[in-house]
PDB file of C-alpha atoms in Angstrom:
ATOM      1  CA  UNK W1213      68.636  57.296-204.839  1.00 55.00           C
ATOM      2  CA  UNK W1214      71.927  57.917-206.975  1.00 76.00           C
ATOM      3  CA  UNK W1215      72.578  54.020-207.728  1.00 80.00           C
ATOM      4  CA  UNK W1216      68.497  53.753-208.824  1.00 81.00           C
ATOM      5  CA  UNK W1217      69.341  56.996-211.299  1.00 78.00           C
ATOM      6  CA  UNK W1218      72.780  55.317-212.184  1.00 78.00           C
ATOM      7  CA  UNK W1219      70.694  51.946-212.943  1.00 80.00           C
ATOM      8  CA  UNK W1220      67.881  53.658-215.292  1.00 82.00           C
ATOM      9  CA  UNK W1221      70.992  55.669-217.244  1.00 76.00           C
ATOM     10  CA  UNK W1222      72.515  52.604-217.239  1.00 77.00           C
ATOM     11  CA  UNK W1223      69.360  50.569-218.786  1.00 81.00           C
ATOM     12  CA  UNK W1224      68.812  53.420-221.013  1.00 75.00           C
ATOM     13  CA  UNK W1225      72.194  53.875-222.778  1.00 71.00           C
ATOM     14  CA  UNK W1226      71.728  49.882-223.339  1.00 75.00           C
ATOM     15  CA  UNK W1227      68.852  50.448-225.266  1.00 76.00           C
ATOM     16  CA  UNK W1228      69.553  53.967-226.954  1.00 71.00           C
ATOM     17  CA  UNK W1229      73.150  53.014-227.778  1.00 70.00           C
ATOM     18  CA  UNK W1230      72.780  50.080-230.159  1.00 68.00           C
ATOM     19  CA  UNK W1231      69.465  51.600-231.502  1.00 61.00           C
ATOM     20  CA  UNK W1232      71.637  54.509-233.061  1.00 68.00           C
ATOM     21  CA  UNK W1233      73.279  52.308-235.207  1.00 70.00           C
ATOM     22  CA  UNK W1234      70.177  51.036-236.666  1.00 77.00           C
ATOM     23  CA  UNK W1235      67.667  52.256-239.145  1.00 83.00           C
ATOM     24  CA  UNK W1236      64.979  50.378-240.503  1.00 84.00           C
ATOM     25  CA  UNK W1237      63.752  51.357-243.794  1.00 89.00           C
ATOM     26  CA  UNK W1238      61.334  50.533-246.600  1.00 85.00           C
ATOM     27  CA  UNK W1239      62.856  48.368-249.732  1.00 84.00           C
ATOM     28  CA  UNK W1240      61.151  46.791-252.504  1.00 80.00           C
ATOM     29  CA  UNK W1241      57.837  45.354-251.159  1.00 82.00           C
ATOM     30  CA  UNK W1242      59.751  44.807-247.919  1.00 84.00           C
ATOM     31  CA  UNK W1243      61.928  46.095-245.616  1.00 86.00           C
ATOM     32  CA  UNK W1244      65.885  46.683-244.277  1.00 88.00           C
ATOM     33  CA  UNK W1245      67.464  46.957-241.393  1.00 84.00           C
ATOM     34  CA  UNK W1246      70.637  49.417-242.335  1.00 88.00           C
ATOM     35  CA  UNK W1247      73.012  48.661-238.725  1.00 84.00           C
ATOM     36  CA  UNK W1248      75.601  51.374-239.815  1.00 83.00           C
ATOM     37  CA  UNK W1249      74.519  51.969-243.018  1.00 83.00           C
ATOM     38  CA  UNK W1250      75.206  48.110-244.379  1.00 88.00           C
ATOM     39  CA  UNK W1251      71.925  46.504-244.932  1.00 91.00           C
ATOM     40  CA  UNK W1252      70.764  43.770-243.503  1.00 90.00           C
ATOM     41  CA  UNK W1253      67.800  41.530-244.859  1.00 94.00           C
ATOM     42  CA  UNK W1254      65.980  40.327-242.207  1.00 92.00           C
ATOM     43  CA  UNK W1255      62.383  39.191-243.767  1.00 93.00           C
ATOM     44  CA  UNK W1256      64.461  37.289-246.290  1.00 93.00           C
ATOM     45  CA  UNK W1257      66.902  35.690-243.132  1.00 92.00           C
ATOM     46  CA  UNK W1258      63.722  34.724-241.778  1.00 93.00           C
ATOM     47  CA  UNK W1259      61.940  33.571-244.363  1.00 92.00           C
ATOM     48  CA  UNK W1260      65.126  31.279-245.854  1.00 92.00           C
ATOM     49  CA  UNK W1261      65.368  29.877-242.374  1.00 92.00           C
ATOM     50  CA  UNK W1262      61.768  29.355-242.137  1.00 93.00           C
ATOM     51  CA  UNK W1263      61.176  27.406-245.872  1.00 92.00           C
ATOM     52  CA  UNK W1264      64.418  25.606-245.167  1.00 89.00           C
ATOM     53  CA  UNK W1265      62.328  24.234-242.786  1.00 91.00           C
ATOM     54  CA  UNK W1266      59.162  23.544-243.472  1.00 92.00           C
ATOM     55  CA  UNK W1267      59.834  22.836-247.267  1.00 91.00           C
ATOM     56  CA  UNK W1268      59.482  19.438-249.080  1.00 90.00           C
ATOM     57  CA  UNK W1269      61.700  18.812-251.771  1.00 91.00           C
ATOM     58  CA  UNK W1270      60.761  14.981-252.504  1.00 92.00           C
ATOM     59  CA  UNK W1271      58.221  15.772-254.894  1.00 93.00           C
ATOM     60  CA  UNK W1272      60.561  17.632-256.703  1.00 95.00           C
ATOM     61  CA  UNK W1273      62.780  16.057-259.432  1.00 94.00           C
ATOM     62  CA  UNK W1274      66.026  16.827-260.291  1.00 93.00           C
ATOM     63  CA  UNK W1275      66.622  15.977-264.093  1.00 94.00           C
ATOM     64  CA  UNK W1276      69.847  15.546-265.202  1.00 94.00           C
ATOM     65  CA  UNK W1277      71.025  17.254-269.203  1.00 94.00           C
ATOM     66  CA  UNK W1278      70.759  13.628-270.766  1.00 95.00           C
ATOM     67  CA  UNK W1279      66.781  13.724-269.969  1.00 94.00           C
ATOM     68  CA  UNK W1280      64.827  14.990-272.707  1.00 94.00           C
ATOM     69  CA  UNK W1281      62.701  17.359-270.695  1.00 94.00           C
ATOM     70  CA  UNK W1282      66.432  19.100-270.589  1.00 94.00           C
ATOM     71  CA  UNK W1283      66.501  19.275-273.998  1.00 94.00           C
ATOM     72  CA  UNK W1284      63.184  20.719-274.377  1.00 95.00           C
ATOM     73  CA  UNK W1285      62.998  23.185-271.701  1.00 96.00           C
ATOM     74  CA  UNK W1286      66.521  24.714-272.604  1.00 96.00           C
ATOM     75  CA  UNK W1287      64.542  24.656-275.873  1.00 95.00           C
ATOM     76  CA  UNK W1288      61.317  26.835-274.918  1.00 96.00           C
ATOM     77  CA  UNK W1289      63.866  28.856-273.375  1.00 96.00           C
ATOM     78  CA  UNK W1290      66.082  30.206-276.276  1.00 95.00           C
ATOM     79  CA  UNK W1291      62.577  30.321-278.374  1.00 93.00           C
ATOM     80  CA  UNK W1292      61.587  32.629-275.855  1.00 90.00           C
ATOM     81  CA  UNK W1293      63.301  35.997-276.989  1.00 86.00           C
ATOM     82  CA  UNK W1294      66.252  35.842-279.961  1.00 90.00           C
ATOM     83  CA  UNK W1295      69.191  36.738-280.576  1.00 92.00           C
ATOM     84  CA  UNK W1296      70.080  36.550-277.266  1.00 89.00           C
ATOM     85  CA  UNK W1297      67.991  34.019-275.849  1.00 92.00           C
ATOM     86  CA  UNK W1298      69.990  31.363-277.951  1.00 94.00           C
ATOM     87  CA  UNK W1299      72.807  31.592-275.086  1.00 95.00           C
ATOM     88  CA  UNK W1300      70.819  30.290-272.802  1.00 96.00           C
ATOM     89  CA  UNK W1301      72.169  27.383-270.550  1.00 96.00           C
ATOM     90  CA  UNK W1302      70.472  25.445-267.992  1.00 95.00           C
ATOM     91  CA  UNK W1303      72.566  25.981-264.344  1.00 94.00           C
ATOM     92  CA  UNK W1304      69.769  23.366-262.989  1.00 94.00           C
ATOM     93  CA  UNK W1305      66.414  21.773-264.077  1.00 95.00           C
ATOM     94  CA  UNK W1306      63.546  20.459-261.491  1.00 96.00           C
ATOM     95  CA  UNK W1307      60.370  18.924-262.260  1.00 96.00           C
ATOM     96  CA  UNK W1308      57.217  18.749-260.333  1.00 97.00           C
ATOM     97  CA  UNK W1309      54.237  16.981-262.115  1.00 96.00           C
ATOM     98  CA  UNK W1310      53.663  18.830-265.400  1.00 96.00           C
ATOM     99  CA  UNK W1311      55.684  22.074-264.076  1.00 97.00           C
ATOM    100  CA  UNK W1312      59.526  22.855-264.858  1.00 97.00           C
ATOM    101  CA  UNK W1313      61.201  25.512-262.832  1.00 97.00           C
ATOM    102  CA  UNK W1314      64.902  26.190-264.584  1.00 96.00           C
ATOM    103  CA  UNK W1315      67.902  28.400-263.382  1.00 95.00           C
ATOM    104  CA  UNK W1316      69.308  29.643-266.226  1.00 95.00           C
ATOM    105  CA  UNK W1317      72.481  31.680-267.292  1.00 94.00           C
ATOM    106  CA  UNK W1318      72.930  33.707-270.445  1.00 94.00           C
ATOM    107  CA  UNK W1319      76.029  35.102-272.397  1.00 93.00           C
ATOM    108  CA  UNK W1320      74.976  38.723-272.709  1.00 90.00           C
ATOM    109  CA  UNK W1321      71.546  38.838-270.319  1.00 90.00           C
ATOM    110  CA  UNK W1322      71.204  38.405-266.709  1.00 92.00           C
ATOM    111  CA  UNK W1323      70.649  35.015-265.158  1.00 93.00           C
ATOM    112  CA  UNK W1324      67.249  34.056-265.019  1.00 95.00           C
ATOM    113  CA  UNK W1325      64.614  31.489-262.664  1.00 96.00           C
ATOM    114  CA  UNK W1326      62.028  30.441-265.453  1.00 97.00           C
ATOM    115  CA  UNK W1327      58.658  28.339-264.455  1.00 97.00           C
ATOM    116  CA  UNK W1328      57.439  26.548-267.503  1.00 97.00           C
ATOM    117  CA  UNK W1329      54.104  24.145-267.914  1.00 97.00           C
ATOM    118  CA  UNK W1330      53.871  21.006-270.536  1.00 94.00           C
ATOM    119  CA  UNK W1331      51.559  21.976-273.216  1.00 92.00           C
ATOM    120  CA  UNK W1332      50.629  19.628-276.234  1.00 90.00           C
ATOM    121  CA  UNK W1333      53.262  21.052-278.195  1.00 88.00           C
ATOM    122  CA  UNK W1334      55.857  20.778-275.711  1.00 90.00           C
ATOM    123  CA  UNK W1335      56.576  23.045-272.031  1.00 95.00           C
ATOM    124  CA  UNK W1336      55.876  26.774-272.144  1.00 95.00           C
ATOM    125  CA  UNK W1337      57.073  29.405-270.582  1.00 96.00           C
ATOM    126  CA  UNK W1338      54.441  30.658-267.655  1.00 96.00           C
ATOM    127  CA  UNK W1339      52.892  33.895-268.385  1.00 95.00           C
ATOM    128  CA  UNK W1340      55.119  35.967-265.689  1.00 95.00           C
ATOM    129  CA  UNK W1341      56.930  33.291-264.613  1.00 96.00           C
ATOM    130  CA  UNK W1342      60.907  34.818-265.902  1.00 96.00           C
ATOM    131  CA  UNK W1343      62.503  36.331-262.929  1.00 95.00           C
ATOM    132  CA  UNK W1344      65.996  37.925-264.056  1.00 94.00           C
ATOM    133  CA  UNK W1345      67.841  40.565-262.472  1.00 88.00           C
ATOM    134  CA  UNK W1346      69.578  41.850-259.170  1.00 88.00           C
ATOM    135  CA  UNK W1347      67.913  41.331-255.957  1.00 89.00           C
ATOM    136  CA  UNK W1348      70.960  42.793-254.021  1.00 89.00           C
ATOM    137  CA  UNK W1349      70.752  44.096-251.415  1.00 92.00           C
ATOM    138  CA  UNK W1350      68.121  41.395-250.580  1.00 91.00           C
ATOM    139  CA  UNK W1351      68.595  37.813-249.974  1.00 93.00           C
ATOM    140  CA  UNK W1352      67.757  36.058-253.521  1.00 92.00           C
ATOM    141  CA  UNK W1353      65.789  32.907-253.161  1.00 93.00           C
ATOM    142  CA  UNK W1354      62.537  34.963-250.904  1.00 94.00           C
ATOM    143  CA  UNK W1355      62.451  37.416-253.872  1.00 93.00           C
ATOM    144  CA  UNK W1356      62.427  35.052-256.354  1.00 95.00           C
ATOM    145  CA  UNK W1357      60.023  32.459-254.336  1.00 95.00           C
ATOM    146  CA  UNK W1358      57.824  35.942-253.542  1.00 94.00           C
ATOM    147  CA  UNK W1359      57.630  37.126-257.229  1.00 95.00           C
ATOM    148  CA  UNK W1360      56.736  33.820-258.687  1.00 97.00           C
ATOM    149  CA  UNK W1361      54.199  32.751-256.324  1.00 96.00           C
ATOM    150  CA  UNK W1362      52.514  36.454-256.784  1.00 96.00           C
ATOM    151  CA  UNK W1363      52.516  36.269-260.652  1.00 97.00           C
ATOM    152  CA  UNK W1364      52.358  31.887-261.400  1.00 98.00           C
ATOM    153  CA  UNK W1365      49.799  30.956-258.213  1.00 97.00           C
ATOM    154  CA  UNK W1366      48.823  27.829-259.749  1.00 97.00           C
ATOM    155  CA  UNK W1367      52.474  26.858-259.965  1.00 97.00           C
ATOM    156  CA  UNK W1368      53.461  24.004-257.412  1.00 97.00           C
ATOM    157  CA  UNK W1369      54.231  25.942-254.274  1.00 95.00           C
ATOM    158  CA  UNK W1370      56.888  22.870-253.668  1.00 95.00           C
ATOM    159  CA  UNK W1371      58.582  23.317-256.616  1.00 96.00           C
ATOM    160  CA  UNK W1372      58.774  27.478-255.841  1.00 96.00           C
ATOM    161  CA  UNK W1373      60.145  26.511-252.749  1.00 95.00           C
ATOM    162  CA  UNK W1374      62.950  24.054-253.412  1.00 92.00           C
ATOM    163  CA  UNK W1375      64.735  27.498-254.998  1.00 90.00           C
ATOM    164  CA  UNK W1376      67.658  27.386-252.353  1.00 82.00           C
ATOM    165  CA  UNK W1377      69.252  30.541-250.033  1.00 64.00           C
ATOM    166  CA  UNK W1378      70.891  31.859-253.070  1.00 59.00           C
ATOM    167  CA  UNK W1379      68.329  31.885-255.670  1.00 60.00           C
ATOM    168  CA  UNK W1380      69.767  28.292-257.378  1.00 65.00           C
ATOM    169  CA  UNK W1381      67.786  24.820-256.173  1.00 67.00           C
ATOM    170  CA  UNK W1382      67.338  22.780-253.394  1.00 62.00           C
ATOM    171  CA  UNK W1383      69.283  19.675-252.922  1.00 56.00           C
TER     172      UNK W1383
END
């Protein structure tokens, strides 16, 4: 009877012991795991693994700064809001059909993901389609992927997706 008890302590520290070090808890739309107070994202882990994956990036475009969609997107973008929108720099530049999806850095504002559509008068900046700011401690790209889709759904879900692990674009 003692090495039975000895076996279910044993089985039960196994379980109880790591489990202290662990908290799950609720964080912006989704959740952490905190494993000694550092947190951990795993819905965004799992969900970079799983697009990684299952994405297609060959209907995506890369275009380089000598194309003149460059020139006009980087445009649209320092229309968008001056003075300090006339930083702006493109960091990268994909295409998909009619859509744009930039990464863009600024001198005095936070980096920015920016979906814009060709209009007649040139491309456009999506109604809701700027995400800027920290995601930390989250992983980037699931945020960014999650926001976009939730506030452009008629944007090109490939084109969402080819945003890589760290927020920048698929290869």
């Amino acid at each position: 009877m003692k090495s039975r008890a000895s076996l279910i302590l044993l089985l039960l520290l196994l379980v109880v012991v790591p489990l202290s070090h662990l908290e799950i808890e609720p964080s912006d739309g989704s959740w952490l795991v905190r494993v000694d107070g550092v947190p951990v994202d795993v819905p965004g882990l799992v969900a970079d693994a799983l697009t990684t994956l299952t994405r297609s990036c060959s209907r995506v475009q890369a275009l380089a700064p000598a194309n003149p969609q460059f020139s006009a997107a980087l445009d649209a973008i320092r229309r968008e809001s001056p003075p300090h929108s006339l930083s702006a720099q493109l960091v990268g530049l994909r295409r998909q059909d009619d859509w744009l999806l930039a990464q863009v850095s600024f001198t005095e504002l936070q980096s920015a993901v920016v979906l814009m559509q060709a209009s007649e008068s040139g491309y456009v900046i999506s109604s809701g389609g700027v995400w800027s700011g920290s995601t930390h401690p989250h992983r980037p790209a699931p945020v960014i992927r999650r926001f976009l889709r939730s506030r452009v759904p008629q944007a090109p879900g490939d084109l969402i997706d080819c945003i890589d692990e760290t927020g920048g674009m698929a290869r």
